[in-house]
Coordinates of C-alpha atoms in Angstrom, one line a residue:
Chain B
X27 CA 19.7 -10.4 -3.7
X28 CA 18.2 -13.2 -5.8
X29 CA 15.5 -13.9 -3.2
X30 CA 14.4 -10.3 -3.4
X31 CA 14.0 -10.5 -7.2
X32 CA 12.1 -13.8 -6.9
X33 CA 9.7 -12.1 -4.4
X34 CA 9.3 -9.1 -6.6
X35 CA 8.4 -11.3 -9.6
X36 CA 6.0 -13.2 -7.4
X37 CA 4.3 -10.0 -6.4
X38 CA 4.1 -8.7 -10.0
X39 CA 2.5 -12.0 -11.1
X40 CA 0.1 -12.0 -8.2
X41 CA -0.9 -8.4 -9.0
X42 CA -1.5 -9.3 -12.6
X43 CA -3.7 -12.2 -11.6
X44 CA -5.5 -10.0 -9.1
X45 CA -6.3 -7.5 -11.9
X46 CA -7.2 -9.9 -14.7
X47 CA -9.2 -12.5 -12.7
X48 CA -12.9 -12.7 -13.6
X49 CA -14.0 -13.7 -10.1
X50 CA -13.8 -10.9 -7.5
X51 CA -13.1 -13.3 -4.6
X52 CA -10.1 -14.9 -6.4
X53 CA -8.8 -11.4 -7.2
X54 CA -8.9 -10.5 -3.5
X55 CA -7.1 -13.7 -2.6
X56 CA -4.4 -13.0 -5.2
X57 CA -3.8 -9.5 -3.8
X58 CA -3.5 -11.1 -0.4
X59 CA -0.8 -13.4 -1.7
X60 CA 1.0 -10.3 -3.1
X61 CA 0.7 -8.6 0.3
X62 CA 2.1 -11.6 2.2
X63 CA 5.0 -11.7 -0.3
X64 CA 5.6 -8.1 0.6
X65 CA 5.8 -9.1 4.2
X66 CA 8.5 -11.6 3.4
X67 CA 10.3 -9.0 1.3
X68 CA 10.4 -6.7 4.3
X69 CA 11.9 -9.5 6.4
X70 CA 14.6 -10.0 3.7
X71 CA 15.3 -6.3 3.8
X72 CA 16.0 -6.4 7.5
X73 CA 12.8 -4.7 8.7
X74 CA 11.1 -7.0 11.1
X75 CA 8.7 -4.4 12.6
X76 CA 7.4 -3.7 9.1
X77 CA 7.0 -7.4 8.4
X78 CA 4.8 -7.9 11.5
X79 CA 2.8 -4.8 10.8
X80 CA 2.3 -5.7 7.1
X81 CA 1.1 -9.2 8.1
X82 CA -1.6 -7.9 10.4
X83 CA -2.6 -5.1 8.1
X84 CA -2.8 -7.5 5.1
X85 CA -5.1 -9.9 7.0
X86 CA -7.4 -7.0 8.0
X87 CA -7.4 -5.6 4.5
X88 CA -8.3 -9.0 3.1
X89 CA -11.2 -9.3 5.5
X90 CA -12.5 -5.8 4.6
X91 CA -12.2 -6.5 0.8
X92 CA -14.0 -9.9 1.2
X93 CA -16.8 -8.3 3.1
X94 CA -17.2 -5.9 0.1
X95 CA -17.1 -8.7 -2.6
X96 CA -19.4 -11.3 -1.0
X97 CA -22.6 -12.0 -3.0
X98 CA -21.5 -9.6 -5.8
X99 CA -21.2 -10.4 -9.4
X100 CA -18.7 -9.0 -11.8
X101 CA -20.2 -7.3 -14.8
X102 CA -17.9 -7.9 -17.7
X103 CA -18.5 -5.5 -20.5
X104 CA -16.3 -4.6 -23.4
X105 CA -18.5 -2.0 -24.9
X106 CA -17.3 1.5 -26.0
X107 CA -14.0 2.2 -27.5
X108 CA -12.2 -0.7 -26.0
X109 CA -9.2 -0.9 -28.3
X110 CA -8.6 2.9 -28.2
X111 CA -8.7 3.0 -24.4
X112 CA -6.4 0.0 -24.0
X113 CA -3.9 1.4 -26.5
X114 CA -3.9 4.8 -24.8
X115 CA -3.3 3.3 -21.4
X116 CA -0.5 1.1 -22.6
X117 CA 1.2 4.0 -24.4
X118 CA 0.9 6.1 -21.2
X119 CA 2.4 3.3 -19.1
X120 CA 5.3 2.8 -21.6
X121 CA 6.1 6.5 -21.4
X122 CA 5.8 6.4 -17.6
X123 CA 8.2 3.4 -17.3
X124 CA 10.7 5.1 -19.7
X125 CA 10.8 8.2 -17.6
X126 CA 11.0 6.2 -14.4
X127 CA 13.9 4.2 -15.8
X128 CA 15.9 7.4 -16.5
X129 CA 15.0 8.9 -13.1
X130 CA 16.0 5.7 -11.3
X131 CA 19.4 5.8 -13.0
X132 CA 20.2 9.0 -11.1
X133 CA 19.6 7.4 -7.7
X134 CA 22.4 5.9 -5.7
X135 CA 22.8 2.3 -6.4
X136 CA 20.9 -0.4 -4.5
X137 CA 22.6 -1.2 -1.2
X138 CA 24.5 2.0 -0.5
X139 CA 22.1 4.7 0.6
X140 CA 22.9 8.3 1.6
X141 CA 22.6 8.2 5.4
X142 CA 23.2 11.8 6.4
X143 CA 20.3 12.1 8.9
X144 CA 20.2 8.4 9.9
X145 CA 23.8 8.3 10.9
X146 CA 23.0 10.6 13.8
X147 CA 20.2 8.4 14.8
X148 CA 22.3 5.3 14.6
X149 CA 25.0 6.8 16.8
X150 CA 23.0 8.7 19.4
X151 CA 19.7 7.0 19.7
X152 CA 20.7 4.7 22.6
X153 CA 21.8 7.6 24.8
X154 CA 19.1 10.1 23.8
X155 CA 16.1 7.8 24.0
X156 CA 17.1 4.7 25.8
X157 CA 15.3 2.5 23.3
X158 CA 17.1 -0.5 21.8
X159 CA 14.8 -0.7 18.8
X160 CA 15.7 2.2 16.5
X161 CA 12.5 2.2 14.6
X162 CA 10.6 2.6 17.8
X163 CA 12.8 5.4 18.9
X164 CA 12.4 7.2 15.6
X165 CA 8.6 7.0 15.5
X166 CA 8.0 7.7 19.2
X167 CA 10.7 10.1 20.0
X168 CA 12.5 11.8 17.1
X169 CA 9.5 12.0 14.8
X170 CA 6.7 11.9 17.4
X171 CA 4.8 14.7 15.6
X172 CA 4.6 12.5 12.6
X173 CA 3.0 9.8 14.7
X174 CA 0.6 12.3 16.1
X175 CA -0.4 13.2 12.5
X176 CA -0.8 9.6 11.7
X177 CA -3.2 9.2 14.7
X178 CA -5.2 12.2 13.4
X179 CA -5.5 10.7 9.9
X180 CA -6.5 7.3 11.4
X181 CA -9.1 8.9 13.6
X182 CA -10.5 10.9 10.7
X183 CA -10.7 7.8 8.6
X184 CA -12.5 5.9 11.3
X185 CA -15.0 8.8 11.7
X186 CA -15.5 8.7 7.9
X187 CA -16.2 4.9 7.9
X188 CA -18.6 5.3 10.7
X189 CA -20.4 8.1 9.0
X190 CA -20.7 6.2 5.7
X191 CA -21.6 2.8 7.1
X192 CA -24.2 4.0 9.6
X193 CA -27.7 2.8 8.8
X194 CA -29.8 5.6 10.0
X195 CA -29.3 9.3 10.2
X196 CA -29.9 11.1 13.4
X197 CA -33.5 12.1 13.4
X198 CA -35.1 11.5 16.7
X199 CA -34.0 12.5 20.2
X200 CA -33.7 8.9 21.3
X201 CA -31.6 7.7 18.5
X202 CA -30.1 4.3 18.8
X203 CA -26.9 4.0 16.7
X204 CA -26.3 0.7 15.2
X205 CA -22.7 -0.4 15.2
X206 CA -21.0 -0.1 11.9
X207 CA -20.9 -3.4 10.2
X208 CA -17.5 -3.6 8.7
Chain P
X15 CA 18.9 -0.7 -10.3
X16 CA 17.0 -3.8 -11.6
X17 CA 15.4 -4.1 -8.2
X18 CA 14.1 -0.5 -8.3
X19 CA 12.9 -1.1 -11.8
X20 CA 10.9 -4.2 -10.8
X21 CA 9.3 -2.1 -8.0
X22 CA 8.4 0.5 -10.7
X23 CA 6.8 -2.3 -12.8
X24 CA 4.7 -3.3 -9.8
X25 CA 3.6 0.3 -9.5
X26 CA 2.7 0.4 -13.2
X27 CA 0.6 -2.8 -12.8
X28 CA -1.4 -1.1 -10.1
X29 CA -1.7 2.1 -12.2
X30 CA -3.0 0.1 -15.1
X31 CA -5.8 -1.3 -12.9
X32 CA -6.7 2.2 -11.7
X33 CA -6.8 3.6 -15.3
X34 CA -8.3 0.9 -17.3
X35 CA -10.6 -1.2 -15.1
X36 CA -14.3 -0.4 -14.8
X37 CA -15.1 -2.4 -11.7
X38 CA -14.8 -0.4 -8.4
X39 CA -13.3 -3.3 -6.5
X40 CA -10.6 -3.7 -9.2
X41 CA -9.8 -0.1 -8.9
X42 CA -9.4 -0.4 -5.1
X43 CA -7.2 -3.4 -5.7
X44 CA -5.1 -1.3 -8.0
X45 CA -4.7 1.4 -5.4
X46 CA -3.6 -1.2 -2.8
X47 CA -1.0 -2.6 -5.2
X48 CA 0.3 1.0 -5.9
X49 CA 0.6 1.4 -2.1
X50 CA 2.6 -1.8 -1.7
X51 CA 5.0 -0.7 -4.5
X52 CA 5.6 2.7 -2.9
X53 CA 6.2 1.2 0.6
X54 CA 8.5 -1.4 -0.8
X55 CA 10.4 1.3 -2.8
X56 CA 11.0 3.4 0.3
X57 CA 12.3 0.5 2.3
X58 CA 14.5 -0.7 -0.6
X59 CA 16.0 2.8 -0.8
X60 CA 17.2 2.6 2.8
X61 CA 18.7 -0.9 2.6
X62 CA 22.4 -1.3 3.1
X63 CA 24.1 -4.3 1.7
X64 CA 25.1 -7.0 4.3
X65 CA 24.1 -5.0 7.3
X66 CA 21.8 -5.9 10.2
X67 CA 18.3 -4.8 11.3
X68 CA 18.2 -1.6 13.3
X69 CA 18.0 -3.1 16.8
X70 CA 20.8 -2.6 19.2
X71 CA 22.8 -5.5 20.4
X72 CA 25.6 -5.4 23.0
X73 CA 28.2 -7.0 20.7
X74 CA 27.9 -5.1 17.5
X75 CA 29.6 -2.3 15.6
X76 CA 27.3 0.6 15.9
X77 CA 27.2 1.8 12.3
X78 CA 26.5 -1.6 10.7
X79 CA 22.8 -1.2 10.5
X80 CA 20.2 -0.4 7.8
X81 CA 18.6 2.9 7.6
X82 CA 15.8 3.1 10.3
X83 CA 14.2 6.3 9.1
X84 CA 12.4 5.0 6.0
X85 CA 11.3 2.0 8.0
X86 CA 9.7 4.2 10.7
X87 CA 7.9 6.4 8.2
X88 CA 6.7 3.4 6.1
X89 CA 5.3 1.9 9.3
X90 CA 3.1 5.0 9.6
X91 CA 2.2 4.7 5.9
X92 CA 1.1 1.1 6.1
X93 CA -1.4 1.8 8.9
X94 CA -2.8 4.9 7.1
X95 CA -3.1 2.7 4.0
X96 CA -5.3 0.3 5.9
X97 CA -7.5 3.2 7.1
X98 CA -8.0 4.7 3.7
X99 CA -8.7 1.3 2.2
X100 CA -11.4 0.8 4.7
X101 CA -12.9 4.2 3.9
X102 CA -12.9 3.5 0.1
X103 CA -14.4 0.1 0.6
X104 CA -17.1 1.6 2.7
X105 CA -18.0 4.1 0.0
X106 CA -18.0 1.2 -2.6
X107 CA -20.4 -0.8 -0.5
X108 CA -22.7 2.1 -0.2
X109 CA -22.6 2.7 -4.0
X110 CA -23.4 -1.0 -4.6
X111 CA -26.4 -0.8 -2.3
X112 CA -27.7 2.4 -4.0
X113 CA -27.1 1.5 -7.7
X114 CA -26.8 -2.3 -7.6
X115 CA -23.6 -2.4 -9.6
X116 CA -19.8 -1.8 -9.3
X117 CA -19.5 -0.7 -12.9
X118 CA -18.3 2.9 -12.9
X119 CA -19.8 3.6 -16.4
X120 CA -23.3 2.7 -15.1
X121 CA -23.2 5.1 -12.1
X122 CA -24.4 8.2 -13.8
X123 CA -26.9 9.7 -11.5
X124 CA -24.6 11.1 -8.9
X125 CA -26.7 13.3 -6.6
X126 CA -25.2 15.6 -4.0

């Protein structure tokens, strides 16, 4: 899996550039590059549905973030306890990575997962649902309540965005709502 | 193992942005990177070496497919990630219009 490691290194470098760039627009473009690399990584990992979804979502996410960063400067200030804060964050991250390393050693090795539930799906999904795409049969038939919950969360988030981005409150009887400008 | 650890490093990079940066947009970028890392980790965990994608084909052995369950749930997670990102960016735009800055140390007068 050399190509996967190359993609992961590319994503890490893109993320570091996105975090450390002075210009907000170049930071957003760098995080977009990382997201497109994630899409290719999904394709390498034999998940074509995820690759398509990630591509679309990445482009939309890029548009939203660019809308937020247009005509905005980046205040760069190193006041306060700069050294102490950075050291504390790095010590925390090193401890986090060490614990993560020991936790990851307990997992089954890469490429041989435990498929206790999925084996049933793999064998029976064709007769039970009639769908040839197993991902579609899982999200729309076996785990349809999860999809219902996803739709609920999506709806709540859209209502939240509309409530935040609306220009005027509802004061008069003849209120004309402006469309949310996102 | 090394693949999992690289994914963890990617998560740590996002976590560094959330913890250390003072610009709201940089914090949002950190959250997005964390989300990428978690999605990628779940899909990595369901990968089987040298198997094919979970789509039926007439001429195939039925058990030679990668795990479809993490892929289905990550599909849900990606879409929810977009919605939450849009919500957070909306809040950030409103904060910028009200206070004129993205610096979180300068936003002191939070009123309810």
